[in-house]
Short mmCIF file of C-alpha atoms in Angstrom, two decimals:
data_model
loop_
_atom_site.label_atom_id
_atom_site.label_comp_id
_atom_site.label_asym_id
_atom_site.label_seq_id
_atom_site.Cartn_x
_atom_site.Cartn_y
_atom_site.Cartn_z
CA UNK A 69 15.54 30.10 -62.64
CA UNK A 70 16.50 26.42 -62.87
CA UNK A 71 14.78 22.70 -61.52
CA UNK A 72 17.62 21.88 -60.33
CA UNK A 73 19.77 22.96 -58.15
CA UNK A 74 23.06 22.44 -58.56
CA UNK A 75 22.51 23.82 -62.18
CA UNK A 76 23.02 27.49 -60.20
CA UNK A 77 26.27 26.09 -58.08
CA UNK A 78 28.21 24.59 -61.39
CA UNK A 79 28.91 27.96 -63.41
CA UNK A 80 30.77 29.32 -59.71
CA UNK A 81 32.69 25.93 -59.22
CA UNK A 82 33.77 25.89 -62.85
CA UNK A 83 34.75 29.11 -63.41
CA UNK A 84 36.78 29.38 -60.55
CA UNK A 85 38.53 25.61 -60.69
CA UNK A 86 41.60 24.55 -62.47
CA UNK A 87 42.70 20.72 -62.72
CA UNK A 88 46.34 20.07 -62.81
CA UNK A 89 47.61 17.58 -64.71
CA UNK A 90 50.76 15.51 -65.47
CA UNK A 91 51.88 16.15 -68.97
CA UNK A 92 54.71 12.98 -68.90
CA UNK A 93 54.73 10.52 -71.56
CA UNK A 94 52.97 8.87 -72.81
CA UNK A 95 49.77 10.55 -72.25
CA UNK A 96 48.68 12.74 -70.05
CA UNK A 97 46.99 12.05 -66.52
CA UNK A 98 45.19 13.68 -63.69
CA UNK A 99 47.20 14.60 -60.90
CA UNK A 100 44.64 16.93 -58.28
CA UNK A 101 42.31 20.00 -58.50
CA UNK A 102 42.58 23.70 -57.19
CA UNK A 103 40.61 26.63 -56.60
CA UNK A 104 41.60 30.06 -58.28
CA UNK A 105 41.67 32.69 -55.20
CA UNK A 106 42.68 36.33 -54.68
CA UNK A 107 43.95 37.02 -50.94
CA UNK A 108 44.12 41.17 -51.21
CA UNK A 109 46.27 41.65 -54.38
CA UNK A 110 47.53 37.75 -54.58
CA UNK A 111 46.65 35.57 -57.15
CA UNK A 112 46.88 32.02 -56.31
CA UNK A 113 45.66 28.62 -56.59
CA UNK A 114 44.21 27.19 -53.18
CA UNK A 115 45.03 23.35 -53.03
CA UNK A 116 46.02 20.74 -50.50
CA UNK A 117 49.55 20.10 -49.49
CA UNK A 118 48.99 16.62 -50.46
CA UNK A 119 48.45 17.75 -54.36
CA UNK A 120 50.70 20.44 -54.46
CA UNK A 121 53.32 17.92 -52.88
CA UNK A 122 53.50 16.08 -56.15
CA UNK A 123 54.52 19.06 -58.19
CA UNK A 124 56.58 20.08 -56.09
CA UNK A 125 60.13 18.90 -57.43
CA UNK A 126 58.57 19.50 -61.23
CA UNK A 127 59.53 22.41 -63.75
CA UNK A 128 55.96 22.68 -65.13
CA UNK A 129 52.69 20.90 -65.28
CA UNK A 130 49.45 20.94 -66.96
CA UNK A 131 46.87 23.42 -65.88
CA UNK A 132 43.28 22.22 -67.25
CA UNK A 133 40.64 25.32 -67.25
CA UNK A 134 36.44 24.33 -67.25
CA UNK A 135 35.19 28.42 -68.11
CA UNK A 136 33.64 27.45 -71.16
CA UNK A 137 30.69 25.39 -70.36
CA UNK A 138 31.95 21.77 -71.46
CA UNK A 139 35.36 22.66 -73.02
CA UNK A 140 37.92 21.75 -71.56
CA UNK A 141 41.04 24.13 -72.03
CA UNK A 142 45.04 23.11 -71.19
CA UNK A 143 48.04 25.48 -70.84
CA UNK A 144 51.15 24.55 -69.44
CA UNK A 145 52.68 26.04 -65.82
CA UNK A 146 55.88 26.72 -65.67
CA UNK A 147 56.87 25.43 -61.63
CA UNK A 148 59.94 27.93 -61.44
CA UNK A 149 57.86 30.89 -61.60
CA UNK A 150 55.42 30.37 -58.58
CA UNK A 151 56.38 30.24 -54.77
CA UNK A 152 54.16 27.19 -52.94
CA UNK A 153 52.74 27.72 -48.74
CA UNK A 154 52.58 24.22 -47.34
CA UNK A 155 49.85 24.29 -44.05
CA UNK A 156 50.11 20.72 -43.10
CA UNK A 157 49.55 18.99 -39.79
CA UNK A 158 48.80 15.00 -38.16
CA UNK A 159 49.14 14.01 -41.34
CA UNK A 160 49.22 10.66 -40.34
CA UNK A 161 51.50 7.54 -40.49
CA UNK A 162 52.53 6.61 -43.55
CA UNK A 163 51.90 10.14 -45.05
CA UNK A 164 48.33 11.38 -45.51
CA UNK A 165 46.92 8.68 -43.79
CA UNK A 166 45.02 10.81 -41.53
CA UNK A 167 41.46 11.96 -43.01
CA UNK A 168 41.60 15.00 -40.26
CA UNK A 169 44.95 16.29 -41.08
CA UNK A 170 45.01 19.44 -41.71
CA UNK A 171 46.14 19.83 -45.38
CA UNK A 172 46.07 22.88 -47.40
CA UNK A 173 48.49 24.74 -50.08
CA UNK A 174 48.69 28.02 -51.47
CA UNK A 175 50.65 28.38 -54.51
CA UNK A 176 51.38 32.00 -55.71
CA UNK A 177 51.10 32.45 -59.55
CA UNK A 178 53.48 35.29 -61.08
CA UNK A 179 50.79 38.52 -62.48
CA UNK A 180 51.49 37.76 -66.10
CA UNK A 181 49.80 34.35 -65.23
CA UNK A 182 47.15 35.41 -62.77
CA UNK A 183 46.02 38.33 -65.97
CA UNK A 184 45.97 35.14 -68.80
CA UNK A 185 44.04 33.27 -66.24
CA UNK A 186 41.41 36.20 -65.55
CA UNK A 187 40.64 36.39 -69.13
CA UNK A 188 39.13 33.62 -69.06
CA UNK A 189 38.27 32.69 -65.23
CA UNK A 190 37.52 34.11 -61.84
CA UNK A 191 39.78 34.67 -58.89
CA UNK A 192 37.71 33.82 -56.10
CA UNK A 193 37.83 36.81 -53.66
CA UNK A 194 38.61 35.28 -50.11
CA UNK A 195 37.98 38.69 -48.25
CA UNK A 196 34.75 38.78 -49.92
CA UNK A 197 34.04 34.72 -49.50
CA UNK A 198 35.42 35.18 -45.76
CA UNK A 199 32.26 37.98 -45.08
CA UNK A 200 29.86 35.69 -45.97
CA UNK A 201 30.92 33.33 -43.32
CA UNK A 202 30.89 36.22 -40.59
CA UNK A 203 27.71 37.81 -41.88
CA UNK A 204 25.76 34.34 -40.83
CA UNK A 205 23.44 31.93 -42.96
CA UNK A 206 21.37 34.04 -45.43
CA UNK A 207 17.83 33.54 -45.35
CA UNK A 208 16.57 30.90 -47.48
CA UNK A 209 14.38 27.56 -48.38
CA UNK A 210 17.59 25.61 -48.26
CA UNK A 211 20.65 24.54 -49.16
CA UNK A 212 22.68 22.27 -51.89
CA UNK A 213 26.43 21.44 -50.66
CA UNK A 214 28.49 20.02 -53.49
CA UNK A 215 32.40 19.10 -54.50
CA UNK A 216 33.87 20.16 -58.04
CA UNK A 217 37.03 18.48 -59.39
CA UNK A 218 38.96 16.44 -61.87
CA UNK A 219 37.78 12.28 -61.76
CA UNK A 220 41.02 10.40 -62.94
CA UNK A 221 38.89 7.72 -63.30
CA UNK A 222 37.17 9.47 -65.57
CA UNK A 223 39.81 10.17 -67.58
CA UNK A 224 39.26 8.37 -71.08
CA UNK A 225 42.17 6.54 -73.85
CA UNK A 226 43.79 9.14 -75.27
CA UNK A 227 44.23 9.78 -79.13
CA UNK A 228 46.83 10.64 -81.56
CA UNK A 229 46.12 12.59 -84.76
CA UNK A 230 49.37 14.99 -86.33
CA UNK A 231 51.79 13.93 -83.74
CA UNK A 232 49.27 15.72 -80.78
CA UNK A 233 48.18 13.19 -78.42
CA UNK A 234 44.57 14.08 -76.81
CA UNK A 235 43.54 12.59 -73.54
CA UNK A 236 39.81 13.42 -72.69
CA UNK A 237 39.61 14.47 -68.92
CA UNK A 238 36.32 14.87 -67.34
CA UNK A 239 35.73 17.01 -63.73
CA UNK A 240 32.44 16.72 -62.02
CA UNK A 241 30.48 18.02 -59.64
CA UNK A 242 29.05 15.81 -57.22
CA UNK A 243 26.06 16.90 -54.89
CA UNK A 244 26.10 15.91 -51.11
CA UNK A 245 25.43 17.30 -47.71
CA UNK A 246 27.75 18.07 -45.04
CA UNK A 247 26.83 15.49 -42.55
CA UNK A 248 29.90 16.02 -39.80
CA UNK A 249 32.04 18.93 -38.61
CA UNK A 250 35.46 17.75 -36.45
CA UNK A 251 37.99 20.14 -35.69
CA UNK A 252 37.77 22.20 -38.98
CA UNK A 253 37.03 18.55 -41.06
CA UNK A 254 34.18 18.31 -42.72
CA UNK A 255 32.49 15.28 -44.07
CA UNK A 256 30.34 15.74 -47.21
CA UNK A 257 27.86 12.85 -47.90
CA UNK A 258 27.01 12.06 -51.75
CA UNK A 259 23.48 12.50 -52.05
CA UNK A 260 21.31 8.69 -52.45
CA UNK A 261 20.07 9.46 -55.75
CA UNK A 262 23.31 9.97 -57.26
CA UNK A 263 24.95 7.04 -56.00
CA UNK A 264 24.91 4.73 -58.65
CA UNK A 265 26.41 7.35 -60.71
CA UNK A 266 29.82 7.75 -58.53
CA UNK A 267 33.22 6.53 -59.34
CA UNK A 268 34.50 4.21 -56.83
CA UNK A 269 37.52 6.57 -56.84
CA UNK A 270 37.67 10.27 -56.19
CA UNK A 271 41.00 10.37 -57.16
CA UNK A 272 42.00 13.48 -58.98
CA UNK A 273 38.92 15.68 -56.92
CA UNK A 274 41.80 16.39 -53.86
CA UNK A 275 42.15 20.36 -54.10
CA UNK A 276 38.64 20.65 -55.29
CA UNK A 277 36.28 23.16 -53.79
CA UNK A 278 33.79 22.20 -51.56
CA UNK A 279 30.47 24.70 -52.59
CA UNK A 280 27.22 25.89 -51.06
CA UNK A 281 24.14 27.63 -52.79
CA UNK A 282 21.85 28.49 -50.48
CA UNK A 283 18.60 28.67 -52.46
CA UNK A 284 14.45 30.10 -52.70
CA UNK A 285 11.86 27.53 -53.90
CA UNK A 286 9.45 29.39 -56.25
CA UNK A 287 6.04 29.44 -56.42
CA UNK A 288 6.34 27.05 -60.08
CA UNK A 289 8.80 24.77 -57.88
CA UNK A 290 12.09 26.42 -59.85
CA UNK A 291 14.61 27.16 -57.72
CA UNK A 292 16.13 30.86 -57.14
CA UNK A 293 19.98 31.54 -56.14
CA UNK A 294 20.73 33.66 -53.01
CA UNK A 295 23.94 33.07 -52.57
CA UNK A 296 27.46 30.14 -53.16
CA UNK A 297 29.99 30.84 -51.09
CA UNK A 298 33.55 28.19 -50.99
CA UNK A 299 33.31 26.07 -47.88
CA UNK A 300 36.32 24.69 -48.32
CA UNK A 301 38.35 21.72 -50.10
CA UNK A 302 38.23 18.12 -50.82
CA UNK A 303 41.22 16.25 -49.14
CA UNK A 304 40.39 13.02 -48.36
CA UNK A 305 37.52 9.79 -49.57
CA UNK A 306 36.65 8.09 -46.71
CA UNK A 307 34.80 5.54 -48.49
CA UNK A 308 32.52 5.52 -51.51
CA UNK A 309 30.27 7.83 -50.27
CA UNK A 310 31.58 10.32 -48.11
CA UNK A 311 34.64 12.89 -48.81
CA UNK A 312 36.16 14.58 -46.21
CA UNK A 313 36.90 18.33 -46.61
CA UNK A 314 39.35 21.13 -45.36
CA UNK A 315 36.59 23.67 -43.69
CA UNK A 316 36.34 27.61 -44.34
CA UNK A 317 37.82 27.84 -40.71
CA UNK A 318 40.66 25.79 -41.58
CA UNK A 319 41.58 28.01 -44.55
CA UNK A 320 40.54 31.41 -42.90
CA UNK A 321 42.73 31.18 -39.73
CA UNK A 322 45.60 29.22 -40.67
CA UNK A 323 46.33 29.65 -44.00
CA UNK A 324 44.95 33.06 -45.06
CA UNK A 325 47.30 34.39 -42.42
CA UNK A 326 50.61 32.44 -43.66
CA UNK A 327 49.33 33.89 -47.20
CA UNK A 328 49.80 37.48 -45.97
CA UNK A 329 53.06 37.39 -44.10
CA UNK A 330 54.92 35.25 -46.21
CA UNK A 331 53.80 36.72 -49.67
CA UNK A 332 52.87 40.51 -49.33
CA UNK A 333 54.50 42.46 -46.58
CA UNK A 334 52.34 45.47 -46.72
CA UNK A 335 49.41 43.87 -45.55
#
């Protein structure tokens, strides 16, 4: 049991989130976030089309892990062995100018990848994640919405020691409600308390996942999980306060689909 809330969100959003990340000279930099996601037996990485658009002419990139509590741990992705589903739509003109565009990605990772990656992380099962959404609300006190992704802004000087240069990168999770729902968009809300905290860019959270615990007050005031379930992705800062999201409906009926017919024929 925990006093806070989101306390019983973080451990889902970070074992299941991956930051990519430029490796170019001469430091590293954050590029977007991602969701790691099992669609029957494919292993993926659930991002934006905006996000995965910038790797998409790379060989490899960075792939940042946040499994162990506050370590951050980096491996390299080699582009040429993954496949990449763009779902993209209104996307506004010039490019991505649209906050309700649809805007979603699904790149495939290659099984000697996906079985590194569940060493140390979890695939989020979408079949599993889909039946929560068609089973209804669970019953509960309430609920904490939050997003969970890299901050460039965040992203500190790097160092040099042995010829390895470091460059501290920092992902957060940051609390909210969903306030709006249009046409599969949703708009979280940063919650007032944690305002003065925020960076005045979200830059780096795109591809991030977009989490609810739904939650039982105790009779000490600690708080009780009852379920998380992935609501969908961060795409798009409105303004300082309020991200807008690719919703679960988004995801379930337009890309889940693609996912199956383009990538596994048997389903």
């Amino acid at each position: 049991m925990t006093n806070d809330a989101s306390d019983l969100l973080l451990p889902h959003a970070r074992r299941s989130s991956v930051g990519f990340v430029y490796t170019d000279p001469p430091a590293p930099s954050a590029l977007g976030s991602g969701v790691l996601i099992s669609v029957g037996s494919l292993s993926g990485i659930l991002t934006c089309a905006h996000v995965a658009e910038q790797y998409r002419s790379r060989s490899e990139i960075g792939l940042l892990r946040f499994s162990r509590n506050e370590a951050l741990q980096m491996q390299k992705l080699s582009l040429g062995d993954t496949s990449t589903l763009y779902i993209e739509e209104n996307v506004g003109q010039p490019r991505w100018s649209n906050p309700r565009a649809i805007d979603l990605a699904f790149t495939l990772l290659p099984p000697s990848v996906a079985d590194a990656l569940k060493a140390m992380c979890v695939f989020l099962n979408w079949e599993l994640n889909a039946k929560k959404f068609y089973d209804g609300e669970p019953e509960s006190d309430r609920h904490v919405d939050a997003v969970f992704g890299l901050i460039g802004q965040r992203t500190g000087m790097p160092t040099r020691e042995d010829k390895l240069v470091t460059t501290p990168m920092r992902a957060e999770l940051t609390p909210g409600h969903i306030v709006s729902r249009d046409n599969g968009a949703l708009t979280l809300e940063c919650m007032e308390y944690n305002k003065a905290d925020l960076p005045e860019s979200f830059g780096g959270t795109s591809g991030g996942g977009l989490w609810r615990t739904y939650i039982r007050t105790s009779a000490d005031g600690s708080y009780q999980e009852v379920q998380t379930r992935l609501c969908g992705l961060a795409s798009f800062q409105q303004d300082p306060t309020h991200i807008v999201c690719q919703g679960f409906e988004r995801i379930e009926l337009a890309l889940v689909p693609a996912i199956r017919k383009q990538f596994d024929q048997t389903s």
